[in-house]
mmCIF file of C-alpha atoms in Angstrom:
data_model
loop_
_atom_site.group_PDB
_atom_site.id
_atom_site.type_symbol
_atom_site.label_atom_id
_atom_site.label_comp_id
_atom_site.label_asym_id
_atom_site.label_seq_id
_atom_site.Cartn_x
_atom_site.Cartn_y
_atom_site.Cartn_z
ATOM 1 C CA UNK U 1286 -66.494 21.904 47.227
ATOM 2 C CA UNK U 1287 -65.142 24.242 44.577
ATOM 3 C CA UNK U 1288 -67.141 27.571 46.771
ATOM 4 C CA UNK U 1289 -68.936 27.711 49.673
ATOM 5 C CA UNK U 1290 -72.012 29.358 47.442
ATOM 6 C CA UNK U 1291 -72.244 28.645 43.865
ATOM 7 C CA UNK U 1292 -74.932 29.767 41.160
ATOM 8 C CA UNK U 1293 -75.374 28.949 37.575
ATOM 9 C CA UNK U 1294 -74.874 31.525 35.265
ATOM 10 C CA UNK U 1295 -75.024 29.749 32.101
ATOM 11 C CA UNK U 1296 -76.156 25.496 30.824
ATOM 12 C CA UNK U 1297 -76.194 24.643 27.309
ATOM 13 C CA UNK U 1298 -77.575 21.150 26.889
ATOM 14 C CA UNK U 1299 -77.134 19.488 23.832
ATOM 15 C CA UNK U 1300 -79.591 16.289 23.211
ATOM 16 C CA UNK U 1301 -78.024 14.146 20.682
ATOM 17 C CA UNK U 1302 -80.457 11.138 20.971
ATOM 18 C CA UNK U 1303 -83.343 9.983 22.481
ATOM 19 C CA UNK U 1304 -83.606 8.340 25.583
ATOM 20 C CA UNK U 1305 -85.358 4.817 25.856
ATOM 21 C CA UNK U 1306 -87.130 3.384 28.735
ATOM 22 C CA UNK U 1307 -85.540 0.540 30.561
ATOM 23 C CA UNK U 1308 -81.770 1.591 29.745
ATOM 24 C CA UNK U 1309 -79.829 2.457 32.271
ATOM 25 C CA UNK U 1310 -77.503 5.584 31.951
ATOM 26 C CA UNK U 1311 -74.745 6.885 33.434
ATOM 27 C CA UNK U 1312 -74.103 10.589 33.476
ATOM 28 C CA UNK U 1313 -70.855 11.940 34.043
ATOM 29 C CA UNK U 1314 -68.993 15.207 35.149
ATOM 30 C CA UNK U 1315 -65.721 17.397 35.622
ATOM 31 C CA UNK U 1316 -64.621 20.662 36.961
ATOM 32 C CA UNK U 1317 -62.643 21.727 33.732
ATOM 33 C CA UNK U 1318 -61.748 25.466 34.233
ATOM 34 C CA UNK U 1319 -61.200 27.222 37.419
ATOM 35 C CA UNK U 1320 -60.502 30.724 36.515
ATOM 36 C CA UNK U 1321 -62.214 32.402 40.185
ATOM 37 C CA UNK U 1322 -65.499 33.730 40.324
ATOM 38 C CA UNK U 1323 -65.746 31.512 37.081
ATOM 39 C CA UNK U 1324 -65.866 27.450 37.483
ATOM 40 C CA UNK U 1325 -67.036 25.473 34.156
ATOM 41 C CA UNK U 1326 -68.518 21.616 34.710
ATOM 42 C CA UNK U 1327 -68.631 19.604 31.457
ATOM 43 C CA UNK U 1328 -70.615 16.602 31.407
ATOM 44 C CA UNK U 1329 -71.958 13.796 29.467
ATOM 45 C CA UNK U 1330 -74.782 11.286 29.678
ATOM 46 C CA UNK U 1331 -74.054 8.343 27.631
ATOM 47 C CA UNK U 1332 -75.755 4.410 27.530
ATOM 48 C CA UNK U 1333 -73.194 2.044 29.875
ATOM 49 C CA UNK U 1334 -71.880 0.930 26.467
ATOM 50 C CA UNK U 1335 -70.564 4.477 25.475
ATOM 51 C CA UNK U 1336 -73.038 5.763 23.310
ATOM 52 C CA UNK U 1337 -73.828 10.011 23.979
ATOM 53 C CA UNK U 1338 -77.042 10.939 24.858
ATOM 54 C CA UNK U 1339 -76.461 14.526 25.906
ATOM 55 C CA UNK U 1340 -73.625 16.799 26.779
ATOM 56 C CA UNK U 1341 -73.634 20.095 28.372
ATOM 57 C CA UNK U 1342 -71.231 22.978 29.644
ATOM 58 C CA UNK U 1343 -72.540 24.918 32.896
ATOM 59 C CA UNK U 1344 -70.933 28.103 34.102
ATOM 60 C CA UNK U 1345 -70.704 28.928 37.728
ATOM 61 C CA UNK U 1346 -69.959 32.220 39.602
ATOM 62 C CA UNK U 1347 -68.514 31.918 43.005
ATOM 63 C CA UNK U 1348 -70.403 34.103 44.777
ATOM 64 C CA UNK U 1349 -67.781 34.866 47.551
ATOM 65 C CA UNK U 1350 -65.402 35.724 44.599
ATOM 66 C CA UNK U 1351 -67.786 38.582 43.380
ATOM 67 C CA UNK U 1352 -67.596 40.884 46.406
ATOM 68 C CA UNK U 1353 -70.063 43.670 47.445
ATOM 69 C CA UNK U 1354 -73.436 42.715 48.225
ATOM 70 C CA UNK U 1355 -73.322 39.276 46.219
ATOM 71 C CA UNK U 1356 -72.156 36.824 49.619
ATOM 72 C CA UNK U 1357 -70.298 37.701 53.013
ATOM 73 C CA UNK U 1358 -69.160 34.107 52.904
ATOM 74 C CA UNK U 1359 -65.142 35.184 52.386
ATOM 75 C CA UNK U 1360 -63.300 38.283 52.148
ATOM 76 C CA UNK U 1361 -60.042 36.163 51.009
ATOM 77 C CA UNK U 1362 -59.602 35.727 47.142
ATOM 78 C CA UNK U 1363 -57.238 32.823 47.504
ATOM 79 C CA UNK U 1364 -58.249 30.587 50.316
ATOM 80 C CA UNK U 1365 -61.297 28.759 50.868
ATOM 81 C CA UNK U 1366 -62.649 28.935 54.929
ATOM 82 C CA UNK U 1367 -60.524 26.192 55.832
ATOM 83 C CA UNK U 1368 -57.559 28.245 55.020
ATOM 84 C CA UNK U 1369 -56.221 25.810 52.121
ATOM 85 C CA UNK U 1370 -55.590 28.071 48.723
ATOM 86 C CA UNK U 1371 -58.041 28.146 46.201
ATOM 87 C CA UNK U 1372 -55.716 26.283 43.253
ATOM 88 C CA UNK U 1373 -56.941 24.115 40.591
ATOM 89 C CA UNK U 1374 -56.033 21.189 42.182
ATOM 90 C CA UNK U 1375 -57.914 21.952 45.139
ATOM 91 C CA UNK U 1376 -60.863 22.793 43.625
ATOM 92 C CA UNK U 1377 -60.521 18.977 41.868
ATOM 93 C CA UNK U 1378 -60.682 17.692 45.067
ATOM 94 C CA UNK U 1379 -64.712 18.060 45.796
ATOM 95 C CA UNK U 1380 -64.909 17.585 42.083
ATOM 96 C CA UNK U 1381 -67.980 15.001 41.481
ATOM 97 C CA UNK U 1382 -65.913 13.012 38.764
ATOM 98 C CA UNK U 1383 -62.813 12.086 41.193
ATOM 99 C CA UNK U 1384 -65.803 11.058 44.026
ATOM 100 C CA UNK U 1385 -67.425 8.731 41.642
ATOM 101 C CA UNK U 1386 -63.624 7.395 40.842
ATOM 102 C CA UNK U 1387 -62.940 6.751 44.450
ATOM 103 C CA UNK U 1388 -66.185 4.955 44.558
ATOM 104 C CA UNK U 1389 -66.085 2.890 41.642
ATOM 105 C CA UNK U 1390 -62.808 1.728 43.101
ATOM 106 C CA UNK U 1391 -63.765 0.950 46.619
ATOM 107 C CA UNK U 1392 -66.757 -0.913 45.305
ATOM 108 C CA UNK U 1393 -64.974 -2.915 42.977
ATOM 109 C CA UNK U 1394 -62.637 -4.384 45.408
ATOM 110 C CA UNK U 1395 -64.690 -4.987 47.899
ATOM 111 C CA UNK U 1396 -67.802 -7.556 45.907
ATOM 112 C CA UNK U 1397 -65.539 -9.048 43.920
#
């Protein structure tokens, strides 16, 4: 996890086609700017064969970054409560995109 407590502070959507029933879709997303309290996600929903459906941009505050009466959760700026800093990187690590990597690879070794 990027934060202990996140909220969303901002989502533009943007629809660029309609959706159809019976086609399955697969939606996508990244952790592309850590820049603490501020996290941006960018994702995507496209058709399997690549086609965009939607993308979007959410904004995210940290609330244990803001201080005062927005979260107790962590007095430290730079470590999360397992003591490991708050970098980029680390933040990447709970990211939802390199989950569904590590997935798609387990499962594709293991049926085939």
């Amino acid at each position: 996890l990027v934060s202990p407590e996140m909220v969303t502070s901002e989502m533009t959507v943007k629809l660029k086609k309609p959706t159809k029933p019976g086609v399955t879709y697969k939606a996508a997303a990244a952790i592309t700017e850590v820049r603490p309290p501020i996290v941006v996600i960018d994702g995507t929903i496209t058709t399997e064969s690549g086609e965009l459906i939607a993308q979007g941009t959410a904004k995210c505050a940290m609330l244990d970054k803001l201080g005062g009466m927005a979260s107790a959760a962590s007095s430290k700026e730079t470590e999360r409560e397992d003591g490991t800093p708050l970098t980029r990187e680390a933040c990447m690590d709970g990211s939802l995109s390199l989950y569904v990597s590590e997935l798609q690879s387990n499962s594709g070794g293991s049926g085939s």
